[in-house]
mmCIF file of C-alpha atoms in Angstrom:
data_model
loop_
_atom_site.group_PDB
_atom_site.id
_atom_site.type_symbol
_atom_site.label_atom_id
_atom_site.label_comp_id
_atom_site.label_asym_id
_atom_site.label_seq_id
_atom_site.Cartn_x
_atom_site.Cartn_y
_atom_site.Cartn_z
ATOM 1 C CA MET A 1 -73.356 -25.275 -23.540
ATOM 2 C CA SER A 2 -75.818 -22.613 -24.585
ATOM 3 C CA GLU A 3 -77.664 -23.058 -27.861
ATOM 4 C CA GLU A 4 -78.276 -19.328 -28.203
ATOM 5 C CA THR A 5 -76.322 -17.292 -30.645
ATOM 6 C CA PRO A 6 -74.220 -14.547 -29.006
ATOM 7 C CA ARG A 7 -75.324 -11.032 -29.828
ATOM 8 C CA LEU A 8 -72.834 -8.547 -31.181
ATOM 9 C CA ARG A 9 -73.356 -4.852 -30.623
ATOM 10 C CA ARG A 10 -75.540 -3.007 -33.090
ATOM 11 C CA ILE A 11 -73.940 -1.134 -35.971
ATOM 12 C CA GLY A 12 -73.566 2.561 -35.218
ATOM 13 C CA TRP A 13 -72.346 5.724 -36.890
ATOM 14 C CA LYS A 14 -68.780 4.929 -35.894
ATOM 15 C CA ASP A 15 -68.941 1.697 -37.903
ATOM 16 C CA VAL A 16 -70.429 3.508 -40.907
ATOM 17 C CA ILE A 17 -67.710 6.165 -40.830
ATOM 18 C CA GLN A 18 -64.982 3.511 -40.568
ATOM 19 C CA SER A 19 -66.417 1.571 -43.512
ATOM 20 C CA VAL A 20 -66.779 4.650 -45.714
ATOM 21 C CA PHE A 21 -63.235 5.655 -44.807
ATOM 22 C CA GLY A 22 -62.072 2.191 -45.858
ATOM 23 C CA LEU A 23 -63.766 2.491 -49.257
ATOM 24 C CA VAL A 24 -62.285 5.961 -49.821
ATOM 25 C CA LEU A 25 -58.865 4.573 -48.914
ATOM 26 C CA VAL A 26 -59.312 1.797 -51.504
ATOM 27 C CA VAL A 27 -60.043 4.340 -54.242
ATOM 28 C CA LEU A 28 -57.089 6.525 -53.267
ATOM 29 C CA LEU A 29 -54.659 3.624 -53.049
ATOM 30 C CA ILE A 30 -55.591 2.244 -56.463
ATOM 31 C CA SER A 31 -56.102 5.557 -58.277
ATOM 32 C CA PHE A 32 -53.111 7.451 -56.937
ATOM 33 C CA GLY A 33 -51.015 5.158 -54.763
ATOM 34 C CA LEU A 34 -50.494 2.376 -57.292
ATOM 35 C CA PRO A 35 -48.982 4.450 -60.135
ATOM 36 C CA HIS A 36 -47.075 6.854 -57.880
ATOM 37 C CA LEU A 37 -45.594 4.364 -55.423
ATOM 38 C CA LEU A 38 -44.529 2.008 -58.200
ATOM 39 C CA ASP A 39 -43.256 4.752 -60.491
ATOM 40 C CA THR A 40 -45.567 3.924 -63.382
ATOM 41 C CA SER A 41 -48.587 5.517 -65.062
ATOM 42 C CA TRP A 42 -52.149 4.573 -65.884
ATOM 43 C CA ALA A 43 -51.290 4.778 -69.569
ATOM 44 C CA GLU A 44 -48.643 2.100 -69.087
ATOM 45 C CA ILE A 45 -50.903 -0.034 -66.886
ATOM 46 C CA GLY A 46 -53.730 0.299 -69.415
ATOM 47 C CA ALA A 47 -51.446 -0.760 -72.264
ATOM 48 C CA GLN A 48 -50.561 -3.950 -70.369
ATOM 49 C CA LEU A 49 -54.209 -4.709 -69.563
ATOM 50 C CA ALA A 50 -55.122 -4.220 -73.238
ATOM 51 C CA ARG A 51 -53.147 -7.376 -74.023
ATOM 52 C CA VAL A 52 -55.926 -9.538 -72.541
ATOM 53 C CA ARG A 53 -57.817 -11.426 -75.263
ATOM 54 C CA LEU A 54 -61.191 -13.172 -75.162
ATOM 55 C CA GLY A 55 -59.799 -16.694 -74.958
ATOM 56 C CA THR A 56 -57.529 -15.817 -72.061
ATOM 57 C CA ALA A 57 -60.332 -13.973 -70.288
ATOM 58 C CA VAL A 58 -62.570 -17.057 -70.562
ATOM 59 C CA ALA A 59 -59.778 -19.331 -69.297
ATOM 60 C CA MET A 60 -59.254 -17.063 -66.285
ATOM 61 C CA GLY A 61 -62.986 -17.135 -65.601
ATOM 62 C CA ALA A 62 -62.911 -20.942 -65.662
ATOM 63 C CA LEU A 63 -60.072 -20.966 -63.122
ATOM 64 C CA LEU A 64 -62.070 -18.621 -60.891
ATOM 65 C CA LEU A 65 -65.151 -20.867 -61.056
ATOM 66 C CA ALA A 66 -63.035 -23.917 -60.257
ATOM 67 C CA GLY A 67 -61.624 -22.149 -57.212
ATOM 68 C CA LEU A 68 -65.103 -21.121 -56.030
ATOM 69 C CA PHE A 69 -66.362 -24.685 -56.452
ATOM 70 C CA CYS A 70 -63.438 -26.059 -54.426
ATOM 71 C CA TYR A 71 -64.409 -23.723 -51.581
ATOM 72 C CA THR A 72 -67.803 -25.427 -51.362
ATOM 73 C CA TRP A 73 -65.979 -28.347 -49.721
ATOM 74 C CA VAL A 74 -64.997 -25.989 -46.897
ATOM 75 C CA VAL A 75 -68.657 -25.112 -46.310
ATOM 76 C CA ILE A 76 -69.737 -28.758 -46.611
ATOM 77 C CA GLY A 77 -67.103 -29.839 -44.102
ATOM 78 C CA SER A 78 -68.252 -27.232 -41.589
ATOM 79 C CA LEU A 79 -72.008 -27.720 -42.124
ATOM 80 C CA PRO A 80 -73.076 -31.354 -42.717
ATOM 81 C CA GLY A 81 -76.133 -31.599 -44.941
ATOM 82 C CA VAL A 82 -75.448 -28.604 -47.157
ATOM 83 C CA GLY A 83 -74.883 -29.357 -50.852
ATOM 84 C CA HIS A 84 -72.399 -27.955 -53.354
ATOM 85 C CA VAL A 85 -74.992 -25.737 -55.050
ATOM 86 C CA TRP A 86 -76.239 -24.290 -51.758
ATOM 87 C CA ALA A 87 -72.667 -23.722 -50.570
ATOM 88 C CA LEU A 88 -71.769 -22.012 -53.852
ATOM 89 C CA ARG A 89 -74.808 -19.740 -53.583
ATOM 90 C CA VAL A 90 -74.020 -18.743 -50.002
ATOM 91 C CA ASN A 91 -70.358 -18.081 -50.807
ATOM 92 C CA ALA A 92 -71.192 -15.999 -53.886
ATOM 93 C CA THR A 93 -73.793 -13.979 -51.970
ATOM 94 C CA THR A 94 -71.550 -13.157 -49.016
ATOM 95 C CA ALA A 95 -68.601 -12.298 -51.290
ATOM 96 C CA THR A 96 -70.775 -10.031 -53.441
ATOM 97 C CA ILE A 97 -72.210 -8.109 -50.493
ATOM 98 C CA ALA A 98 -68.789 -7.814 -48.850
ATOM 99 C CA ASN A 99 -67.302 -6.365 -52.048
ATOM 100 C CA LEU A 100 -70.133 -3.932 -52.818
ATOM 101 C CA LEU A 101 -71.404 -2.411 -49.586
ATOM 102 C CA PRO A 102 -70.016 -0.460 -46.664
ATOM 103 C CA LEU A 103 -70.118 -2.822 -43.679
ATOM 104 C CA GLY A 104 -70.399 -5.513 -46.350
ATOM 105 C CA ALA A 105 -68.810 -8.274 -44.275
ATOM 106 C CA ALA A 106 -71.399 -7.911 -41.492
ATOM 107 C CA VAL A 107 -74.285 -7.615 -43.961
ATOM 108 C CA GLY A 108 -72.991 -10.624 -45.910
ATOM 109 C CA VAL A 109 -72.873 -12.767 -42.785
ATOM 110 C CA ALA A 110 -76.418 -11.674 -41.938
ATOM 111 C CA ALA A 111 -77.613 -12.651 -45.427
ATOM 112 C CA ALA A 112 -75.856 -16.035 -45.210
ATOM 113 C CA TRP A 113 -77.419 -16.582 -41.778
ATOM 114 C CA MET A 114 -80.935 -15.993 -43.105
ATOM 115 C CA MET A 115 -80.355 -18.136 -46.184
ATOM 116 C CA LEU A 116 -79.116 -21.124 -44.197
ATOM 117 C CA ARG A 117 -81.816 -20.754 -41.543
ATOM 118 C CA SER A 118 -84.484 -20.598 -44.256
ATOM 119 C CA TRP A 119 -83.141 -23.906 -45.615
ATOM 120 C CA GLY A 120 -83.699 -25.567 -42.251
ATOM 121 C CA PHE A 121 -80.286 -25.501 -40.544
ATOM 122 C CA SER A 122 -80.271 -24.927 -36.795
ATOM 123 C CA ARG A 123 -78.838 -21.875 -35.058
ATOM 124 C CA SER A 124 -76.035 -23.858 -33.418
ATOM 125 C CA ALA A 125 -75.067 -25.591 -36.687
ATOM 126 C CA VAL A 126 -74.936 -22.320 -38.615
ATOM 127 C CA SER A 127 -73.029 -20.406 -35.934
ATOM 128 C CA SER A 128 -70.519 -23.257 -35.590
ATOM 129 C CA SER A 129 -70.083 -23.332 -39.369
ATOM 130 C CA PHE A 130 -69.380 -19.592 -39.442
ATOM 131 C CA LEU A 131 -66.795 -19.910 -36.682
ATOM 132 C CA VAL A 132 -65.020 -22.887 -38.246
ATOM 133 C CA THR A 133 -64.929 -21.486 -41.790
ATOM 134 C CA ALA A 134 -63.600 -18.160 -40.454
ATOM 135 C CA LEU A 135 -60.922 -20.051 -38.525
ATOM 136 C CA TRP A 136 -59.993 -22.196 -41.542
ATOM 137 C CA ASN A 137 -59.707 -19.134 -43.780
ATOM 138 C CA LEU A 138 -57.475 -17.445 -41.216
ATOM 139 C CA LEU A 139 -55.258 -20.513 -40.831
ATOM 140 C CA ALA A 140 -54.951 -20.969 -44.591
ATOM 141 C CA ARG A 141 -53.958 -17.359 -45.179
ATOM 142 C CA VAL A 142 -51.365 -17.282 -42.411
ATOM 143 C CA ALA A 143 -50.008 -20.701 -43.460
ATOM 144 C CA LEU A 144 -49.307 -19.484 -47.009
ATOM 145 C CA PRO A 145 -46.489 -17.159 -45.869
ATOM 146 C CA VAL A 146 -44.789 -20.255 -44.430
ATOM 147 C CA VAL A 147 -44.779 -21.678 -47.961
ATOM 148 C CA GLY A 148 -43.523 -18.367 -49.320
ATOM 149 C CA CYS A 149 -40.792 -18.297 -46.668
ATOM 150 C CA LEU A 150 -39.608 -21.777 -47.661
ATOM 151 C CA VAL A 151 -39.546 -20.791 -51.330
ATOM 152 C CA VAL A 152 -37.488 -17.672 -50.578
ATOM 153 C CA VAL A 153 -35.095 -19.106 -48.004
ATOM 154 C CA ALA A 154 -34.653 -22.710 -49.161
ATOM 155 C CA GLY A 155 -35.460 -22.348 -52.862
ATOM 156 C CA THR A 156 -33.766 -20.785 -55.850
ATOM 157 C CA VAL A 157 -35.366 -17.343 -55.553
ATOM 158 C CA SER A 158 -32.919 -14.436 -55.676
ATOM 159 C CA ALA A 159 -34.701 -11.925 -53.456
ATOM 160 C CA PRO A 160 -33.666 -8.582 -51.934
ATOM 161 C CA ARG A 161 -32.853 -8.628 -48.251
ATOM 162 C CA ILE A 162 -36.073 -6.781 -47.333
ATOM 163 C CA VAL A 163 -38.110 -9.539 -49.015
ATOM 164 C CA VAL A 164 -36.169 -12.282 -47.191
ATOM 165 C CA THR A 165 -36.688 -10.506 -43.858
ATOM 166 C CA GLY A 166 -40.394 -10.043 -44.571
ATOM 167 C CA ALA A 167 -40.753 -13.699 -45.581
ATOM 168 C CA LEU A 168 -39.083 -14.884 -42.375
ATOM 169 C CA LEU A 169 -41.274 -12.612 -40.260
ATOM 170 C CA ALA A 170 -44.486 -13.627 -42.027
ATOM 171 C CA GLY A 171 -43.492 -17.286 -41.840
ATOM 172 C CA ALA A 172 -42.843 -17.030 -38.102
ATOM 173 C CA VAL A 173 -46.203 -15.311 -37.537
ATOM 174 C CA GLY A 174 -47.938 -17.951 -39.658
ATOM 175 C CA ILE A 175 -46.409 -20.848 -37.724
ATOM 176 C CA ALA A 176 -47.274 -19.229 -34.375
ATOM 177 C CA VAL A 177 -50.910 -18.598 -35.352
ATOM 178 C CA VAL A 178 -51.373 -22.130 -36.731
ATOM 179 C CA VAL A 179 -49.892 -23.729 -33.588
ATOM 180 C CA ILE A 180 -51.918 -21.574 -31.175
ATOM 181 C CA CYS A 181 -55.197 -22.085 -33.048
ATOM 182 C CA SER A 182 -54.621 -25.845 -33.298
ATOM 183 C CA LEU A 183 -53.973 -26.095 -29.567
ATOM 184 C CA MET A 184 -56.969 -23.878 -28.831
ATOM 185 C CA ILE A 185 -59.314 -26.193 -30.750
ATOM 186 C CA PHE A 186 -58.412 -29.250 -28.676
ATOM 187 C CA SER A 187 -57.571 -27.764 -25.271
ATOM 188 C CA ASP A 188 -59.891 -26.022 -22.822
ATOM 189 C CA ARG A 189 -56.891 -24.564 -21.017
ATOM 190 C CA VAL A 190 -55.381 -22.990 -24.141
ATOM 191 C CA ALA A 191 -58.814 -21.795 -25.289
ATOM 192 C CA GLY A 192 -59.343 -20.123 -21.927
ATOM 193 C CA TRP A 193 -55.934 -18.459 -22.082
ATOM 194 C CA VAL A 194 -56.529 -17.193 -25.643
ATOM 195 C CA GLY A 195 -59.983 -15.965 -24.650
ATOM 196 C CA ARG A 196 -58.597 -13.988 -21.711
ATOM 197 C CA VAL A 197 -55.894 -12.427 -23.919
ATOM 198 C CA LEU A 198 -58.461 -11.452 -26.566
ATOM 199 C CA HIS A 199 -60.771 -10.036 -23.923
ATOM 200 C CA THR A 200 -57.945 -7.933 -22.455
ATOM 201 C CA VAL A 201 -56.815 -6.643 -25.840
ATOM 202 C CA LEU A 202 -60.228 -6.058 -27.420
ATOM 203 C CA ALA A 203 -62.290 -5.049 -24.386
ATOM 204 C CA PRO A 204 -61.685 -1.299 -24.943
ATOM 205 C CA PHE A 205 -63.015 -1.602 -28.507
ATOM 206 C CA VAL A 206 -65.791 -4.247 -28.278
ATOM 207 C CA ARG A 207 -68.751 -4.227 -25.939
ATOM 208 C CA THR A 208 -69.989 -7.292 -24.095
ATOM 209 C CA VAL A 209 -71.559 -9.891 -26.353
ATOM 210 C CA ARG A 210 -74.716 -10.875 -24.503
ATOM 211 C CA ASP A 211 -75.953 -10.909 -20.911
ATOM 212 C CA GLY A 212 -72.766 -9.166 -19.803
ATOM 213 C CA ARG A 213 -70.468 -11.889 -21.144
ATOM 214 C CA GLY A 214 -67.138 -11.007 -22.647
ATOM 215 C CA ILE A 215 -65.134 -12.358 -25.564
ATOM 216 C CA ASP A 216 -63.344 -14.863 -23.304
ATOM 217 C CA HIS A 217 -66.664 -16.565 -22.442
ATOM 218 C CA VAL A 218 -67.647 -16.783 -26.104
ATOM 219 C CA VAL A 219 -64.317 -18.405 -27.047
ATOM 220 C CA THR A 220 -64.454 -21.066 -24.327
ATOM 221 C CA GLU A 221 -68.172 -21.731 -24.903
ATOM 222 C CA GLN A 222 -67.748 -22.307 -28.621
ATOM 223 C CA ARG A 223 -64.585 -24.426 -28.383
ATOM 224 C CA GLY A 224 -66.505 -27.680 -27.961
ATOM 225 C CA ARG A 225 -68.623 -27.024 -31.053
ATOM 226 C CA ILE A 226 -65.559 -26.128 -33.105
ATOM 227 C CA GLU A 227 -63.717 -29.266 -31.997
ATOM 228 C CA GLN A 228 -66.617 -31.499 -32.999
ATOM 229 C CA VAL A 229 -66.890 -29.937 -36.455
ATOM 230 C CA VAL A 230 -63.124 -30.006 -37.020
ATOM 231 C CA ARG A 231 -62.810 -33.679 -36.042
ATOM 232 C CA THR A 232 -65.351 -34.753 -38.667
ATOM 233 C CA GLY A 233 -64.802 -32.211 -41.442
ATOM 234 C CA TRP A 234 -61.156 -31.158 -41.303
ATOM 235 C CA TRP A 235 -60.068 -33.164 -44.348
ATOM 236 C CA ARG A 236 -62.866 -31.798 -46.557
ATOM 237 C CA MET A 237 -62.164 -28.244 -45.456
ATOM 238 C CA THR A 238 -58.413 -28.643 -45.943
ATOM 239 C CA LEU A 239 -58.767 -30.156 -49.417
ATOM 240 C CA GLY A 240 -61.221 -27.413 -50.324
ATOM 241 C CA MET A 241 -58.851 -24.643 -49.235
ATOM 242 C CA VAL A 242 -55.877 -26.251 -51.000
ATOM 243 C CA GLY A 243 -57.885 -26.704 -54.193
ATOM 244 C CA GLN A 244 -59.111 -23.124 -54.067
ATOM 245 C CA PHE A 245 -55.619 -21.708 -53.658
ATOM 246 C CA VAL A 246 -54.208 -23.931 -56.431
ATOM 247 C CA PHE A 247 -56.802 -22.764 -58.953
ATOM 248 C CA LEU A 248 -56.601 -19.134 -57.847
ATOM 249 C CA PHE A 249 -52.826 -19.219 -58.091
ATOM 250 C CA GLY A 250 -53.316 -20.556 -61.617
ATOM 251 C CA LEU A 251 -55.472 -17.471 -62.226
ATOM 252 C CA TYR A 252 -52.723 -15.269 -60.761
ATOM 253 C CA TRP A 253 -50.048 -16.930 -62.930
ATOM 254 C CA LEU A 254 -52.160 -16.533 -66.074
ATOM 255 C CA ALA A 255 -52.859 -12.881 -65.243
ATOM 256 C CA ALA A 256 -49.119 -12.266 -64.947
ATOM 257 C CA ARG A 257 -48.335 -13.992 -68.219
ATOM 258 C CA VAL A 258 -51.050 -12.307 -70.272
ATOM 259 C CA VAL A 259 -49.947 -8.775 -69.275
ATOM 260 C CA GLY A 260 -46.302 -9.520 -70.009
ATOM 261 C CA LEU A 261 -44.916 -10.094 -66.492
ATOM 262 C CA ASP A 262 -42.309 -12.754 -67.185
ATOM 263 C CA LEU A 263 -41.207 -13.738 -63.674
ATOM 264 C CA PRO A 264 -40.434 -17.359 -62.714
ATOM 265 C CA VAL A 265 -43.087 -19.395 -60.888
ATOM 266 C CA PRO A 266 -41.279 -19.343 -57.473
ATOM 267 C CA GLU A 267 -41.345 -15.540 -57.430
ATOM 268 C CA LEU A 268 -45.034 -15.551 -58.332
ATOM 269 C CA ILE A 269 -45.729 -18.052 -55.531
ATOM 270 C CA CYS A 270 -44.028 -15.737 -53.036
ATOM 271 C CA ALA A 271 -45.984 -12.719 -54.253
ATOM 272 C CA TYR A 272 -49.276 -14.624 -54.171
ATOM 273 C CA ALA A 273 -48.613 -15.913 -50.640
ATOM 274 C CA PHE A 274 -47.818 -12.372 -49.530
ATOM 275 C CA ARG A 275 -51.057 -11.146 -51.124
ATOM 276 C CA GLN A 276 -53.170 -13.650 -49.209
ATOM 277 C CA PHE A 277 -51.429 -12.711 -45.979
ATOM 278 C CA LEU A 278 -52.230 -9.053 -46.620
ATOM 279 C CA THR A 279 -55.954 -9.864 -46.888
ATOM 280 C CA VAL A 280 -55.786 -10.804 -43.193
ATOM 281 C CA MET A 281 -53.687 -7.837 -42.084
ATOM 282 C CA ALA A 282 -55.168 -5.097 -44.290
ATOM 283 C CA VAL A 283 -57.619 -2.506 -42.946
ATOM 284 C CA THR A 284 -59.655 -2.039 -46.136
ATOM 285 C CA PRO A 285 -62.654 -4.217 -47.168
ATOM 286 C CA GLY A 286 -61.285 -7.481 -48.509
ATOM 287 C CA GLY A 287 -57.807 -5.957 -48.404
ATOM 288 C CA LEU A 288 -58.535 -4.077 -51.651
ATOM 289 C CA GLY A 289 -56.016 -1.403 -52.501
ATOM 290 C CA VAL A 290 -53.527 -2.528 -49.888
ATOM 291 C CA THR A 291 -53.117 -5.958 -51.483
ATOM 292 C CA GLU A 292 -52.769 -4.523 -54.992
ATOM 293 C CA VAL A 293 -50.113 -1.988 -54.006
ATOM 294 C CA GLY A 294 -48.298 -4.462 -51.754
ATOM 295 C CA THR A 295 -48.312 -7.344 -54.243
ATOM 296 C CA ALA A 296 -47.258 -5.150 -57.153
ATOM 297 C CA GLY A 297 -44.430 -3.808 -54.993
ATOM 298 C CA ILE A 298 -43.196 -7.330 -54.252
ATOM 299 C CA LEU A 299 -43.297 -8.188 -57.962
ATOM 300 C CA VAL A 300 -41.211 -5.089 -58.748
ATOM 301 C CA LEU A 301 -38.677 -6.028 -56.052
ATOM 302 C CA PHE A 302 -38.348 -9.408 -57.744
ATOM 303 C CA GLY A 303 -37.471 -7.631 -60.995
ATOM 304 C CA GLY A 304 -40.850 -7.177 -62.669
ATOM 305 C CA ALA A 305 -41.646 -4.085 -64.728
ATOM 306 C CA PRO A 306 -43.802 -1.634 -62.690
ATOM 307 C CA GLY A 307 -46.529 -1.386 -65.332
ATOM 308 C CA ALA A 308 -46.823 -5.144 -65.796
ATOM 309 C CA ALA A 309 -46.673 -5.768 -62.032
ATOM 310 C CA SER A 310 -49.480 -3.252 -61.414
ATOM 311 C CA ALA A 311 -51.552 -4.708 -64.254
ATOM 312 C CA THR A 312 -51.121 -8.209 -62.811
ATOM 313 C CA ALA A 313 -52.347 -7.125 -59.385
ATOM 314 C CA LEU A 314 -55.325 -5.251 -60.855
ATOM 315 C CA LEU A 315 -56.339 -7.999 -63.291
ATOM 316 C CA TYR A 316 -56.344 -10.597 -60.522
ATOM 317 C CA ALA A 317 -58.370 -8.261 -58.291
ATOM 318 C CA ILE A 318 -60.953 -7.761 -61.052
ATOM 319 C CA TYR A 319 -61.562 -11.501 -61.241
ATOM 320 C CA ALA A 320 -61.267 -12.280 -57.529
ATOM 321 C CA HIS A 321 -63.494 -9.411 -56.356
ATOM 322 C CA LEU A 322 -65.765 -8.268 -59.193
ATOM 323 C CA LEU A 323 -66.656 -11.133 -61.525
ATOM 324 C CA VAL A 324 -68.467 -13.036 -58.783
ATOM 325 C CA VAL A 325 -70.817 -10.058 -58.301
ATOM 326 C CA PRO A 326 -73.365 -10.850 -61.089
ATOM 327 C CA PHE A 327 -73.746 -14.449 -59.901
ATOM 328 C CA GLY A 328 -74.032 -13.342 -56.282
ATOM 329 C CA LEU A 329 -76.677 -10.723 -57.096
ATOM 330 C CA ALA A 330 -78.698 -13.233 -59.138
ATOM 331 C CA THR A 331 -78.471 -15.801 -56.341
ATOM 332 C CA LEU A 332 -79.531 -13.309 -53.690
ATOM 333 C CA ALA A 333 -82.421 -12.027 -55.814
ATOM 334 C CA ALA A 334 -83.699 -15.551 -56.528
ATOM 335 C CA TRP A 335 -83.547 -16.483 -52.843
ATOM 336 C CA TRP A 336 -85.268 -13.233 -51.798
ATOM 337 C CA VAL A 337 -88.145 -13.756 -54.222
ATOM 338 C CA ARG A 338 -88.691 -17.370 -53.157
ATOM 339 C CA THR A 339 -88.096 -17.379 -49.399
ATOM 340 C CA GLY A 340 -86.099 -14.327 -48.360
ATOM 341 C CA ARG A 341 -88.942 -11.950 -47.558
ATOM 342 C CA ARG A 342 -90.646 -14.523 -45.345
ATOM 343 C CA ALA A 343 -87.351 -15.429 -43.665
ATOM 344 C CA ALA A 344 -86.548 -11.780 -42.995
ATOM 345 C CA ALA A 345 -89.980 -11.170 -41.514
ATOM 346 C CA ALA A 346 -89.767 -14.257 -39.309
ATOM 347 C CA GLY A 347 -86.126 -14.070 -38.262
ATOM 348 C CA GLY A 348 -84.776 -10.649 -39.107
ATOM 349 C CA ARG A 349 -83.670 -10.013 -35.572
ATOM 350 C CA SER A 350 -81.738 -13.275 -35.532
ATOM 351 C CA ALA A 351 -79.813 -12.107 -38.572
ATOM 352 C CA VAL A 352 -78.377 -9.247 -36.543
ATOM 353 C CA ASP A 353 -77.536 -11.422 -33.532
ATOM 354 C CA LEU A 354 -74.702 -13.305 -35.180
ATOM 355 C CA ILE A 355 -71.344 -14.600 -34.146
#
């Protein structure tokens, strides 16, 4: 198995245009789509948001920090030797860059790559960690709709037919993705089949990775690394993801209560699960805009007032996407002053050649 890190194609004008288009779409969806599609107004949404008090704001911040700390177990499970503080710094940095910049996800991964390499982690360990954490995030977000489906179908939730149909569909997709990914981790045959399917589907849109190799070769080559990491760190990563979602759902519940959205907990669980699923399916950076409109729409279908539902979605987005920014910027600045400039000079090209 090669120890080199596969090289993705360089970022071009097409990528820049797509990213800028995504940011413009976010602004349009939140500024115009949210009030118009939900039949509310910014005056009404603002009145609901004005109900937030200092004590509640601090409590929501504490829930956010607890969720971020839980995620450090995911990083630790995928990268033996990294500590909680290092993992928290890397997570905050990548999230900040992804939320602030066009092409933020790619730039955030590059920054995380340089940070971890400057702390002494090998190329293979870092690339395997990136692959496994990406896979675990995907599995967690597609597994949540299964929970939402159970709550809707088997629970006490009185939902419109369109919500029940959507829950069943999302639950079926979630189960299929979890089963296929689990088999792919532990089977060369399944990994090869998935790789060939991905290569066929994505070949028109993605160039070869390195030395003429396609996506199918990358998938089969990395399967062994992923299996080794998963066998030793799966329980840490799973507990970390569960803990993160529990605390962040607590943040979501508190956001709903403080703005006056008085829906039962099962309905809020369904809406939150749907929101996390949208972050995977959405075309905008981090799912911003799409997730707010979609989640608020689900809350309204469950009987929530449009203004309160919109305020809930926006308040959660403010915490989940914006409040980590100051910490991430401070972390990135401190690392850059201490070791970043030297790391960039010594390994800048490696930061572009990422999985």
